[in-house]
Structures are given as C-alpha cells and as structure tokens.
Coordinates of C-alpha atoms in Angstrom, one line a residue:
M476 CA 208.7 125.1 -66.4
S477 CA 211.6 127.4 -67.5
G478 CA 215.0 125.9 -65.6
K479 CA 214.9 128.6 -62.9
Q480 CA 214.9 126.5 -59.9
V481 CA 212.0 127.8 -57.8
I482 CA 212.0 127.3 -54.1
L483 CA 207.9 126.1 -52.8
G484 CA 207.1 125.9 -49.8
L485 CA 205.1 122.8 -48.5
L486 CA 202.6 124.7 -45.7
E487 CA 201.6 120.9 -43.6
C488 CA 198.3 122.3 -42.8
D489 CA 198.2 118.5 -40.5
V490 CA 199.2 114.7 -40.5
L491 CA 198.3 111.9 -42.8
Y492 CA 195.7 108.8 -41.0
R493 CA 198.2 106.3 -39.6
D494 CA 197.4 104.0 -42.2
L495 CA 199.1 106.4 -45.2
I496 CA 202.0 107.2 -43.6
N497 CA 204.0 104.4 -44.0
D498 CA 203.2 104.8 -47.3
Y499 CA 203.4 108.6 -48.5
Q500 CA 204.7 110.1 -45.1
S501 CA 202.9 113.2 -45.4
Y502 CA 200.5 115.5 -47.3
G503 CA 203.8 117.9 -47.9
N504 CA 205.2 114.3 -49.4
M505 CA 202.6 113.9 -51.9
L506 CA 202.3 117.0 -53.4
A507 CA 206.4 117.6 -53.8
N508 CA 206.8 113.9 -55.4
L509 CA 203.7 115.0 -57.9
L510 CA 205.0 118.3 -58.9
T511 CA 208.8 117.3 -59.1
R512 CA 207.6 114.9 -61.6
Y513 CA 206.8 117.5 -63.3
D514 CA 209.5 120.0 -63.2
H515 CA 213.2 119.2 -61.4
H516 CA 213.2 122.6 -61.3
I517 CA 211.0 122.8 -57.9
D518 CA 212.9 122.8 -54.1
C519 CA 210.5 122.0 -51.7
R520 CA 210.3 123.1 -48.7
F521 CA 208.4 121.6 -45.9
Y522 CA 206.7 123.8 -42.9
A523 CA 205.0 122.3 -40.1
I524 CA 202.2 124.9 -39.4
Q525 CA 200.3 123.5 -36.7
Q526 CA 203.5 122.5 -34.9
G527 CA 204.0 126.6 -35.1
H528 CA 206.8 126.3 -37.5
F529 CA 206.4 129.2 -40.5
P530 CA 208.8 130.2 -43.6
A531 CA 210.2 134.0 -42.6
A532 CA 209.2 136.5 -44.8
G533 CA 210.4 135.4 -48.4
E534 CA 212.5 132.3 -47.9
C535 CA 210.6 130.8 -50.8
D536 CA 208.9 132.1 -54.4
A537 CA 205.7 130.6 -53.6
Y538 CA 203.7 128.9 -50.6
L539 CA 201.4 126.2 -51.0
L540 CA 199.0 125.1 -48.2
T541 CA 198.2 121.5 -48.0
G542 CA 194.4 119.9 -47.0
S543 CA 193.4 119.2 -43.6
K544 CA 190.9 117.7 -41.4
T545 CA 190.3 121.2 -40.0
G546 CA 187.7 123.3 -41.1
V547 CA 188.8 127.2 -42.1
Y548 CA 185.5 127.7 -39.1
D549 CA 186.7 124.7 -37.0
N550 CA 188.4 126.4 -33.2
D551 CA 192.4 124.2 -33.9
A552 CA 194.1 126.5 -32.1
W553 CA 196.9 126.9 -34.9
L554 CA 194.4 128.5 -37.3
P555 CA 194.8 132.1 -36.0
A556 CA 198.6 131.9 -36.3
L557 CA 197.8 130.1 -40.1
S558 CA 195.1 133.2 -40.7
D559 CA 198.0 136.4 -39.3
W560 CA 200.3 134.4 -41.3
I561 CA 198.0 134.2 -44.7
I562 CA 197.7 138.1 -44.4
D563 CA 201.7 139.0 -43.8
A564 CA 202.2 137.2 -46.6
F565 CA 200.2 138.8 -49.0

C-alpha cells in the first residue's frame, strides 16, 4: 500500500470465546494485528457493535466487519442497528 495513513474502522460484531481472550483479546485485535503486520500505515479504530458503539459518518476511511457467532437471519437485538448503519454508510 501507499505511504498514506488509512483509518480502518473495525466493527466488532461479537466477543471471543472465553478460552481465546487471553491469547487474542478480540476479533478486532486479531484482524488489526494481521493487517498492520503487512502495512504500518493502517490506523485501526474499534467499535463494539453489539453494545451499540458505531462510528460517526466519515470517521474512518474504510470499515471491516468481524465475524460473529450470530447469523444474519437471527433475531439478536443489535442486528437491525447494524443493518441500518450499513445502509446509511453505503
């Protein structure tokens, strides 16, 4: 990648299983560690989506949603807010 700093919003859509937290901290940290290992121009910001923490419009250059144990057709309370955020961001 270029030398330009990129702000990447990591939308964490789940928490790790308890037995993995000590080693990896979170899904977002796992991705940040992988991506910044190959490009030091990435500045990661973390958002706990299940707790309702979303980035403001234009806060980041790009966004990446982590995986989740919840499926898109499940009825978890946080899914409609994420869907609305994605539509608005698009």
